[in-house]
Amino acid sequence: MKKTGHHLPLLLPLFLLLFTAPEASGQIFKKLAKKAEKAAERTVERRVEKETTEKTDQALDSILEPGSKGKNEKGNPSNTGSSTTPNEETTNSGGQNPGQNSHESGSNNITVYSKFDFVPGDKLLFFDDYANDFIGDFPSKWNTNGSGEVVTVNNSPQRWMELVPGWGTYYIPDVPTLPKDYTIEFDLLTAGLDKKTSSTAGLTVLVSDDTKFKVGSHNANIWIPFGQYGAFDIRVKNYAYKAGNEINNTIRADIRNAIINKPHISIAVNDKRFRLWINEKKYVDIPRFIPQGNPLTTLKFNVNNLRDGIDRVFISNLKVAEGGVDLRRKLISDGKVSTNGILFDSGSANIQPRSMGIIRQISQVLQQESGMTLKIVGHTDADGNEDVNMKLSEDRAASVKNALIQVYNISGNRLQTAGKGEKEPVGDNSTIAGKAQNRRVEFIKI
């Protein structure tokens, strides 16, 4: 009340002027109206400018942050599970790529992706998202000496296999004999992990010479910790019959936040060399990890020390592919390289972030070979409309060119693009493996 009384002497002359001088009051109202009009115009201009800026940023994000569709905060995976990955048969030519969750692809900035050097294999050996399995059944493309089942999480149609813990329980996908060079990728989902989760809880990924449910006389494995009350190390261990353990070590890492936020795991084996990435960060790179002697032909998974009914672990989108070798030497020696590892969002030319390892290798060749110019050619499989596939292949080649320019500072006049659509298949479009071969990007020295 005191504040109101304090301003009355100032307001009184204004009231007297308005009521005693009609002409003056009219002029004041006109001035006030003009000021209000200008203020409204400025507000509209600011809103238009803001919306234009946001749209411009979104357009740039498709190049500078491949796959971004607006940044989404990652929540606790026990409350998510909203990402979906359709059947492999519908990927790349217009469908989602295996193992990729497009709504998460803009969650980190491109400076991180530009350093990501994982190169997936280009010959598909195995892929499973449980699309052909019934909910509640054990997946048909796997074997186990324990138990497990296909489930969905919350309201998402995405399917997962829940793994049941046990030191001697193994989950073995029906992957053909592992070759010399190959890559492994999968999505991991956890629920219920907290500070009471055991420090010995974790996931073991094992490659072995045993095709059944034993560790094997020759093996190599990596243990990924789930504990949350402290930063627990990643463990690496290999074993060769008679020679014993060549490597039995722990690698310092704090992956607690990644583990509870639906991480994507990538592994590359090139002869003896073993590397592991969690999301876009490389944690393990051991040059002589795969023991020599009996070939390690079988992939196995194991989870252990989870609290019954509280700590839960799920796996999906397992992709195993032959290859994953260094493309740089091949491009320099052969003048041409073709890859299935550059992945795009469903039905668009937005590059999936995990493809940046390949694009980074191409940029390194161009930086080293300053006189080299390249033609980038996009290809699709035969699913969908032929004209749409042609346009899509052209747009995707252009996106790769833009990434080389914007992210790695390659001059645009050194790059040409073309799209071939579905016109030049290298595999059988009636099979999943053939379609995977046909969805590719070529780099050709001009």
Short mmCIF file of C-alpha atoms in Angstrom, two decimals:
data_model
loop_
_atom_site.label_atom_id
_atom_site.label_comp_id
_atom_site.label_asym_id
_atom_site.label_seq_id
_atom_site.Cartn_x
_atom_site.Cartn_y
_atom_site.Cartn_z
CA MET A 1 0.00 0.00 0.00
CA LYS A 2 2.80 2.40 0.73
CA LYS A 3 4.26 1.87 -2.76
CA THR A 4 0.90 2.70 -4.39
CA GLY A 5 0.53 5.88 -2.37
CA HIS A 6 4.07 6.87 -3.24
CA HIS A 7 3.27 6.96 -6.99
CA LEU A 8 -0.07 8.80 -6.74
CA PRO A 9 1.50 12.31 -7.00
CA LEU A 10 3.17 11.27 -10.25
CA LEU A 11 0.04 9.75 -11.76
CA LEU A 12 -2.35 12.60 -10.78
CA PRO A 13 -1.20 15.13 -13.42
CA LEU A 14 -1.55 12.48 -16.10
CA PHE A 15 -5.16 11.73 -15.07
CA LEU A 16 -6.01 15.43 -15.00
CA LEU A 17 -4.49 15.90 -18.45
CA LEU A 18 -6.43 13.00 -19.94
CA PHE A 19 -9.80 14.12 -18.55
CA THR A 20 -9.44 17.88 -19.01
CA ALA A 21 -7.72 18.07 -22.43
CA PRO A 22 -9.35 15.75 -24.98
CA GLU A 23 -7.03 16.77 -27.85
CA ALA A 24 -3.94 16.18 -25.77
CA SER A 25 -5.22 12.87 -24.52
CA GLY A 26 -5.93 11.76 -28.09
CA GLN A 27 -2.35 12.53 -29.12
CA ILE A 28 -1.03 10.58 -26.15
CA PHE A 29 -3.18 7.58 -27.05
CA LYS A 30 -1.93 7.72 -30.66
CA LYS A 31 1.68 7.77 -29.48
CA LEU A 32 1.03 4.89 -27.14
CA ALA A 33 -0.65 2.93 -29.95
CA LYS A 34 2.32 3.53 -32.27
CA LYS A 35 4.75 2.38 -29.60
CA ALA A 36 2.66 -0.73 -28.98
CA GLU A 37 2.54 -1.42 -32.72
CA LYS A 38 6.30 -1.07 -33.06
CA ALA A 39 6.86 -3.28 -30.03
CA ALA A 40 4.61 -5.93 -31.57
CA GLU A 41 6.52 -5.68 -34.86
CA ARG A 42 9.82 -6.14 -33.05
CA THR A 43 8.41 -9.16 -31.20
CA VAL A 44 7.28 -10.75 -34.48
CA GLU A 45 10.66 -10.01 -36.07
CA ARG A 46 12.48 -11.63 -33.17
CA ARG A 47 10.25 -14.71 -33.36
CA VAL A 48 10.71 -15.02 -37.13
CA GLU A 49 14.44 -14.58 -36.72
CA LYS A 50 14.53 -17.23 -33.99
CA GLU A 51 12.49 -19.71 -36.05
CA THR A 52 14.68 -19.06 -39.12
CA THR A 53 17.82 -19.59 -37.07
CA GLU A 54 16.44 -22.82 -35.63
CA LYS A 55 15.56 -24.13 -39.09
CA THR A 56 18.99 -23.15 -40.41
CA ASP A 57 20.64 -24.92 -37.48
CA GLN A 58 18.56 -28.01 -38.17
CA ALA A 59 19.66 -27.99 -41.81
CA LEU A 60 23.29 -27.64 -40.79
CA ASP A 61 22.88 -30.41 -38.23
CA SER A 62 22.13 -32.86 -41.04
CA ILE A 63 25.66 -32.21 -42.30
CA LEU A 64 27.65 -31.21 -39.26
CA GLU A 65 25.86 -33.59 -36.91
CA PRO A 66 24.96 -36.48 -39.22
CA GLY A 67 21.71 -38.18 -38.38
CA SER A 68 20.55 -35.40 -36.07
CA LYS A 69 16.84 -34.72 -36.01
CA GLY A 70 16.86 -32.33 -33.10
CA LYS A 71 18.84 -33.12 -30.02
CA ASN A 72 17.21 -35.46 -27.58
CA GLU A 73 18.36 -35.95 -24.06
CA LYS A 74 19.07 -39.57 -23.24
CA GLY A 75 17.13 -40.78 -20.28
CA ASN A 76 17.60 -43.79 -18.13
CA PRO A 77 17.19 -46.79 -20.45
CA SER A 78 14.86 -48.48 -18.04
CA ASN A 79 12.42 -45.74 -18.92
CA THR A 80 13.19 -45.59 -22.62
CA GLY A 81 13.33 -48.38 -25.16
CA SER A 82 11.65 -46.15 -27.72
CA SER A 83 14.13 -46.63 -30.54
CA THR A 84 13.18 -49.08 -33.25
CA THR A 85 15.13 -50.99 -35.85
CA PRO A 86 13.12 -52.67 -38.59
CA ASN A 87 14.02 -55.96 -40.21
CA GLU A 88 17.35 -56.00 -42.04
CA GLU A 89 15.52 -56.53 -45.34
CA THR A 90 14.22 -52.95 -45.25
CA THR A 91 17.42 -51.15 -44.33
CA ASN A 92 19.55 -48.58 -46.14
CA SER A 93 17.46 -48.27 -49.30
CA GLY A 94 14.83 -46.57 -47.20
CA GLY A 95 14.75 -48.45 -43.93
CA GLN A 96 16.67 -48.24 -40.70
CA ASN A 97 20.17 -49.65 -40.60
CA PRO A 98 20.88 -52.62 -38.33
CA GLY A 99 22.04 -51.68 -34.89
CA GLN A 100 21.28 -48.00 -35.33
CA ASN A 101 18.88 -45.96 -33.23
CA SER A 102 18.19 -42.91 -35.32
CA HIS A 103 16.60 -40.82 -32.57
CA GLU A 104 19.84 -40.99 -30.60
CA SER A 105 22.16 -40.12 -33.45
CA GLY A 106 22.40 -36.41 -32.65
CA SER A 107 23.24 -36.83 -29.00
CA ASN A 108 26.95 -35.93 -29.32
CA ASN A 109 28.63 -33.28 -31.41
CA ILE A 110 30.49 -33.95 -34.63
CA THR A 111 33.92 -33.23 -33.13
CA VAL A 112 33.49 -36.49 -31.26
CA TYR A 113 32.23 -38.39 -34.30
CA SER A 114 35.06 -37.06 -36.45
CA LYS A 115 37.54 -38.92 -34.23
CA PHE A 116 35.55 -42.17 -34.25
CA ASP A 117 37.69 -44.64 -36.21
CA PHE A 118 35.59 -47.82 -36.10
CA VAL A 119 35.09 -49.26 -39.59
CA PRO A 120 32.37 -51.96 -39.75
CA GLY A 121 32.82 -55.03 -41.89
CA ASP A 122 31.15 -54.93 -45.29
CA LYS A 123 30.12 -58.59 -45.72
CA LEU A 124 27.19 -59.40 -43.48
CA LEU A 125 27.54 -62.70 -41.62
CA PHE A 126 24.77 -62.37 -39.05
CA PHE A 127 22.08 -59.90 -37.99
CA ASP A 128 19.23 -60.35 -35.54
CA ASP A 129 16.66 -57.92 -34.16
CA TYR A 130 14.23 -60.78 -33.28
CA ALA A 131 11.68 -59.48 -35.78
CA ASN A 132 10.62 -63.02 -36.67
CA ASP A 133 10.42 -64.30 -33.08
CA PHE A 134 7.43 -64.40 -30.76
CA ILE A 135 7.49 -62.34 -27.59
CA GLY A 136 8.32 -64.64 -24.67
CA ASP A 137 10.20 -67.20 -26.78
CA PHE A 138 13.93 -67.78 -26.87
CA PRO A 139 15.18 -66.34 -30.21
CA SER A 140 15.41 -68.84 -33.05
CA LYS A 141 18.84 -67.67 -34.27
CA TRP A 142 20.53 -68.28 -30.90
CA ASN A 143 21.43 -71.17 -28.62
CA THR A 144 21.98 -71.32 -24.84
CA ASN A 145 22.50 -73.73 -21.97
CA GLY A 146 20.48 -71.42 -19.72
CA SER A 147 17.39 -69.38 -20.38
CA GLY A 148 16.24 -66.14 -21.94
CA GLU A 149 13.37 -64.65 -23.89
CA VAL A 150 12.43 -62.01 -26.43
CA VAL A 151 10.72 -58.99 -24.84
CA THR A 152 9.61 -55.47 -25.57
CA VAL A 153 10.25 -52.54 -23.23
CA ASN A 154 7.56 -50.03 -22.29
CA ASN A 155 5.49 -49.13 -25.36
CA SER A 156 8.26 -49.56 -27.94
CA PRO A 157 7.97 -52.19 -30.70
CA GLN A 158 11.76 -52.68 -30.49
CA ARG A 159 12.57 -56.25 -29.43
CA TRP A 160 15.29 -57.33 -27.03
CA MET A 161 16.56 -60.63 -25.67
CA GLU A 162 16.80 -60.66 -21.89
CA LEU A 163 19.91 -62.47 -20.66
CA VAL A 164 19.71 -64.53 -17.47
CA PRO A 165 22.86 -64.43 -15.30
CA GLY A 166 25.01 -67.45 -14.57
CA TRP A 167 28.77 -68.04 -14.57
CA GLY A 168 28.43 -71.11 -16.79
CA THR A 169 25.54 -69.80 -18.92
CA TYR A 170 26.42 -68.85 -22.50
CA TYR A 171 24.40 -67.29 -25.30
CA ILE A 172 25.67 -68.30 -28.74
CA PRO A 173 24.31 -66.66 -31.92
CA ASP A 174 24.23 -68.74 -35.11
CA VAL A 175 27.17 -66.87 -36.63
CA PRO A 176 29.13 -68.77 -39.28
CA THR A 177 32.77 -69.55 -38.50
CA LEU A 178 34.45 -66.28 -37.61
CA PRO A 179 36.98 -65.20 -40.28
CA LYS A 180 40.36 -63.52 -39.80
CA ASP A 181 38.96 -60.00 -39.96
CA TYR A 182 35.49 -59.18 -38.64
CA THR A 183 33.43 -56.72 -36.63
CA ILE A 184 30.78 -57.18 -33.95
CA GLU A 185 28.14 -54.59 -33.08
CA PHE A 186 25.17 -54.70 -30.73
CA ASP A 187 22.92 -52.51 -28.58
CA LEU A 188 22.85 -53.04 -24.84
CA LEU A 189 19.96 -52.13 -22.55
CA THR A 190 20.07 -52.27 -18.75
CA ALA A 191 17.46 -51.67 -16.07
CA GLY A 192 17.59 -51.50 -12.28
CA LEU A 193 21.32 -50.84 -12.00
CA ASP A 194 22.14 -48.68 -8.98
CA LYS A 195 24.75 -48.25 -6.26
CA LYS A 196 23.80 -51.61 -4.79
CA THR A 197 24.61 -53.45 -8.02
CA SER A 198 27.58 -55.76 -7.45
CA SER A 199 31.05 -54.64 -8.47
CA THR A 200 31.38 -58.06 -10.15
CA ALA A 201 28.22 -57.67 -12.26
CA GLY A 202 28.96 -57.41 -15.95
CA LEU A 203 28.80 -58.73 -19.50
CA THR A 204 31.49 -61.00 -20.99
CA VAL A 205 32.00 -61.11 -24.75
CA LEU A 206 34.03 -64.20 -25.65
CA VAL A 207 35.52 -65.60 -28.86
CA SER A 208 36.55 -69.24 -28.53
CA ASP A 209 37.66 -72.37 -30.35
CA ASP A 210 34.85 -74.27 -28.55
CA THR A 211 31.53 -74.41 -30.41
CA LYS A 212 29.50 -75.48 -27.34
CA PHE A 213 29.17 -74.09 -23.84
CA LYS A 214 32.74 -74.05 -22.59
CA VAL A 215 35.41 -71.36 -22.50
CA GLY A 216 37.61 -73.33 -24.88
CA SER A 217 41.31 -74.21 -24.93
CA HIS A 218 42.01 -71.08 -26.96
CA ASN A 219 39.96 -67.96 -26.25
CA ALA A 220 39.92 -64.22 -25.81
CA ASN A 221 37.34 -62.31 -23.80
CA ILE A 222 36.47 -58.88 -22.55
CA TRP A 223 34.38 -58.11 -19.46
CA ILE A 224 32.26 -54.94 -19.38
CA PRO A 225 31.34 -53.86 -15.81
CA PHE A 226 27.83 -52.80 -14.75
CA GLY A 227 28.56 -51.60 -11.19
CA GLN A 228 27.41 -48.07 -10.36
CA TYR A 229 28.80 -47.21 -6.93
CA GLY A 230 32.35 -46.92 -8.28
CA ALA A 231 34.30 -46.79 -11.55
CA PHE A 232 35.19 -50.42 -12.24
CA ASP A 233 37.80 -51.39 -14.81
CA ILE A 234 37.22 -53.19 -18.09
CA ARG A 235 38.93 -56.59 -17.96
CA VAL A 236 40.75 -58.21 -20.87
CA LYS A 237 41.96 -61.80 -20.85
CA ASN A 238 43.14 -64.38 -23.37
CA TYR A 239 44.27 -67.97 -23.08
CA ALA A 240 46.11 -70.44 -25.29
CA TYR A 241 46.41 -74.12 -24.46
CA LYS A 242 49.80 -74.94 -22.88
CA ALA A 243 50.92 -71.30 -23.18
CA GLY A 244 48.39 -70.15 -20.56
CA ASN A 245 47.37 -66.51 -20.19
CA GLU A 246 49.29 -64.16 -22.40
CA ILE A 247 47.16 -61.19 -21.32
CA ASN A 248 45.18 -60.88 -18.09
CA ASN A 249 44.73 -57.22 -17.28
CA THR A 250 42.34 -54.44 -16.31
CA ILE A 251 41.90 -51.19 -18.22
CA ARG A 252 40.93 -48.08 -16.29
CA ALA A 253 37.57 -46.73 -17.43
CA ASP A 254 34.48 -45.05 -16.03
CA ILE A 255 31.58 -46.28 -18.15
CA ARG A 256 28.85 -46.05 -15.50
CA ASN A 257 26.82 -43.40 -17.31
CA ALA A 258 27.17 -45.09 -20.70
CA ILE A 259 26.03 -48.46 -19.35
CA ILE A 260 22.70 -47.12 -18.08
CA ASN A 261 22.03 -45.14 -21.26
CA LYS A 262 21.58 -47.85 -23.88
CA PRO A 263 25.13 -47.99 -25.28
CA HIS A 264 26.13 -49.26 -28.70
CA ILE A 265 29.08 -51.65 -28.48
CA SER A 266 31.51 -52.02 -31.40
CA ILE A 267 34.33 -54.56 -31.65
CA ALA A 268 36.88 -54.97 -34.43
CA VAL A 269 39.14 -58.00 -34.79
CA ASN A 270 41.88 -57.80 -37.41
CA ASP A 271 44.01 -60.92 -37.20
CA LYS A 272 45.58 -60.61 -33.71
CA ARG A 273 44.45 -57.05 -33.07
CA PHE A 274 41.39 -56.41 -30.87
CA ARG A 275 39.61 -53.07 -30.38
CA LEU A 276 36.46 -52.13 -28.48
CA TRP A 277 34.35 -48.96 -28.55
CA ILE A 278 31.46 -48.04 -26.26
CA ASN A 279 29.38 -45.55 -28.22
CA GLU A 280 31.97 -43.40 -30.02
CA LYS A 281 34.83 -43.80 -27.52
CA LYS A 282 37.53 -46.42 -27.96
CA TYR A 283 38.49 -48.13 -24.68
CA VAL A 284 40.55 -51.12 -25.83
CA ASP A 285 43.19 -51.44 -28.55
CA ILE A 286 45.48 -54.45 -28.09
CA PRO A 287 47.70 -55.33 -31.07
CA ARG A 288 48.27 -59.01 -30.13
CA PHE A 289 45.23 -60.10 -28.19
CA ILE A 290 43.85 -62.99 -30.29
CA PRO A 291 46.01 -66.02 -29.40
CA GLN A 292 47.47 -68.00 -32.25
CA GLY A 293 46.95 -71.73 -32.65
CA ASN A 294 43.40 -73.03 -32.81
CA PRO A 295 41.22 -70.54 -34.71
CA LEU A 296 38.67 -68.71 -32.55
CA THR A 297 35.53 -69.48 -34.51
CA THR A 298 32.64 -68.98 -32.06
CA LEU A 299 31.11 -65.87 -30.47
CA LYS A 300 29.53 -66.16 -27.00
CA PHE A 301 27.94 -63.87 -24.41
CA ASN A 302 27.64 -64.28 -20.64
CA VAL A 303 26.24 -62.11 -17.83
CA ASN A 304 26.94 -62.62 -14.16
CA ASN A 305 26.30 -61.44 -10.60
CA LEU A 306 23.02 -59.61 -11.22
CA ARG A 307 20.44 -59.28 -8.46
CA ASP A 308 17.50 -61.50 -9.25
CA GLY A 309 14.53 -59.47 -10.44
CA ILE A 310 16.34 -56.13 -9.96
CA ASP A 311 19.35 -55.88 -12.29
CA ARG A 312 18.26 -56.71 -15.83
CA VAL A 313 20.23 -56.87 -19.09
CA PHE A 314 19.01 -57.00 -22.68
CA ILE A 315 20.74 -57.24 -26.06
CA SER A 316 19.51 -56.45 -29.58
CA ASN A 317 20.60 -55.64 -33.12
CA LEU A 318 23.58 -57.98 -33.08
CA LYS A 319 25.49 -57.55 -36.33
CA VAL A 320 28.58 -59.56 -37.27
CA ALA A 321 30.31 -58.74 -40.54
CA GLU A 322 33.47 -59.84 -42.27
CA GLY A 323 35.99 -57.12 -43.09
CA GLY A 324 36.55 -53.92 -41.19
CA VAL A 325 40.03 -53.54 -42.65
CA ASP A 326 41.88 -50.31 -43.35
CA LEU A 327 40.30 -48.72 -46.43
CA ARG A 328 43.07 -46.15 -46.85
CA ARG A 329 45.65 -48.53 -48.28
CA LYS A 330 43.09 -50.11 -50.61
CA LEU A 331 42.00 -46.74 -52.00
CA ILE A 332 45.60 -45.68 -52.63
CA SER A 333 46.67 -49.00 -54.18
CA ASP A 334 43.52 -49.84 -56.17
CA GLY A 335 42.17 -46.36 -56.84
CA LYS A 336 38.72 -47.57 -55.81
CA VAL A 337 36.98 -48.76 -52.69
CA SER A 338 33.41 -49.85 -51.98
CA THR A 339 31.87 -49.97 -48.51
CA ASN A 340 28.58 -50.98 -46.90
CA GLY A 341 29.59 -49.32 -43.66
CA ILE A 342 28.31 -45.81 -44.34
CA LEU A 343 24.83 -45.91 -42.86
CA PHE A 344 21.96 -43.46 -43.18
CA ASP A 345 18.76 -42.65 -41.33
CA SER A 346 15.63 -44.35 -42.59
CA GLY A 347 14.53 -43.00 -45.98
CA SER A 348 16.90 -40.03 -45.83
CA ALA A 349 20.44 -38.92 -46.59
CA ASN A 350 21.33 -38.13 -42.97
CA ILE A 351 24.54 -39.96 -42.15
CA GLN A 352 24.51 -42.15 -39.06
CA PRO A 353 27.23 -40.97 -36.64
CA ARG A 354 28.89 -44.37 -36.41
CA SER A 355 29.73 -44.14 -40.13
CA MET A 356 32.17 -41.32 -39.54
CA GLY A 357 35.09 -43.72 -39.05
CA ILE A 358 34.98 -44.62 -42.74
CA ILE A 359 34.57 -41.03 -43.90
CA ARG A 360 37.46 -40.04 -41.66
CA GLN A 361 39.70 -42.64 -43.36
CA ILE A 362 38.75 -41.29 -46.80
CA SER A 363 39.60 -37.76 -45.63
CA GLN A 364 43.01 -38.93 -44.44
CA VAL A 365 43.79 -40.29 -47.90
CA LEU A 366 42.75 -37.00 -49.51
CA GLN A 367 44.84 -35.02 -47.03
CA GLN A 368 47.87 -37.19 -47.74
CA GLU A 369 47.37 -37.37 -51.50
CA SER A 370 46.90 -33.67 -52.19
CA GLY A 371 46.49 -34.19 -55.95
CA MET A 372 43.80 -36.87 -55.68
CA THR A 373 40.20 -36.21 -56.72
CA LEU A 374 37.36 -38.62 -56.00
CA LYS A 375 33.96 -39.53 -57.38
CA ILE A 376 31.49 -40.59 -54.70
CA VAL A 377 28.79 -42.97 -55.95
CA GLY A 378 25.72 -44.03 -53.99
CA HIS A 379 23.88 -47.34 -54.48
CA THR A 380 20.69 -48.85 -53.02
CA ASP A 381 19.00 -52.23 -53.11
CA ALA A 382 15.85 -52.86 -55.16
CA ASP A 383 13.28 -52.35 -52.39
CA GLY A 384 10.84 -49.53 -53.08
CA ASN A 385 10.34 -47.26 -56.08
CA GLU A 386 13.17 -47.15 -58.63
CA ASP A 387 13.01 -43.36 -59.10
CA VAL A 388 12.96 -42.80 -55.34
CA ASN A 389 15.99 -45.05 -54.94
CA MET A 390 17.85 -43.15 -57.64
CA LYS A 391 17.22 -39.80 -55.93
CA LEU A 392 18.10 -41.28 -52.55
CA SER A 393 21.41 -42.64 -53.83
CA GLU A 394 22.28 -39.22 -55.29
CA ASP A 395 21.39 -37.43 -52.06
CA ARG A 396 23.41 -39.84 -49.95
CA ALA A 397 26.49 -39.40 -52.14
CA ALA A 398 26.05 -35.64 -51.74
CA SER A 399 25.80 -36.01 -47.94
CA VAL A 400 29.11 -37.89 -47.86
CA LYS A 401 30.69 -35.14 -49.95
CA ASN A 402 29.32 -32.47 -47.61
CA ALA A 403 30.69 -34.34 -44.57
CA LEU A 404 34.15 -34.44 -46.14
CA ILE A 405 33.95 -30.71 -46.82
CA GLN A 406 32.33 -29.50 -43.62
CA VAL A 407 33.91 -31.85 -41.09
CA TYR A 408 37.34 -32.59 -42.56
CA ASN A 409 37.94 -29.42 -44.62
CA ILE A 410 38.38 -31.21 -47.96
CA SER A 411 38.03 -28.84 -50.91
CA GLY A 412 34.74 -29.35 -52.74
CA ASN A 413 36.37 -29.07 -56.18
CA ARG A 414 38.18 -32.35 -55.46
CA LEU A 415 34.90 -34.26 -55.07
CA GLN A 416 32.23 -35.31 -57.56
CA THR A 417 29.04 -37.25 -56.80
CA ALA A 418 26.68 -39.59 -58.61
CA GLY A 419 23.82 -41.93 -57.78
CA LYS A 420 23.17 -45.31 -59.37
CA GLY A 421 20.10 -46.28 -57.38
CA GLU A 422 19.38 -49.99 -57.75
CA LYS A 423 20.83 -50.27 -61.29
CA GLU A 424 24.19 -51.88 -60.48
CA PRO A 425 23.60 -54.69 -57.94
CA VAL A 426 26.52 -56.79 -56.75
CA GLY A 427 24.35 -59.20 -54.74
CA ASP A 428 21.01 -60.98 -54.95
CA ASN A 429 18.21 -58.55 -54.06
CA SER A 430 15.97 -61.43 -53.01
CA THR A 431 18.16 -62.20 -49.99
CA ILE A 432 19.06 -60.22 -46.88
CA ALA A 433 22.79 -60.67 -47.46
CA GLY A 434 22.49 -59.66 -51.12
CA LYS A 435 20.57 -56.50 -50.28
CA ALA A 436 23.18 -55.62 -47.68
CA GLN A 437 25.89 -55.91 -50.35
CA ASN A 438 23.95 -53.69 -52.76
CA ARG A 439 23.51 -50.86 -50.27
CA ARG A 440 26.90 -49.26 -50.58
CA VAL A 441 28.97 -46.17 -51.29
CA GLU A 442 31.89 -46.23 -53.72
CA PHE A 443 34.91 -43.94 -53.81
CA ILE A 444 36.59 -43.89 -57.21
CA LYS A 445 39.83 -42.08 -58.02
CA ILE A 446 39.36 -39.77 -61.01
#
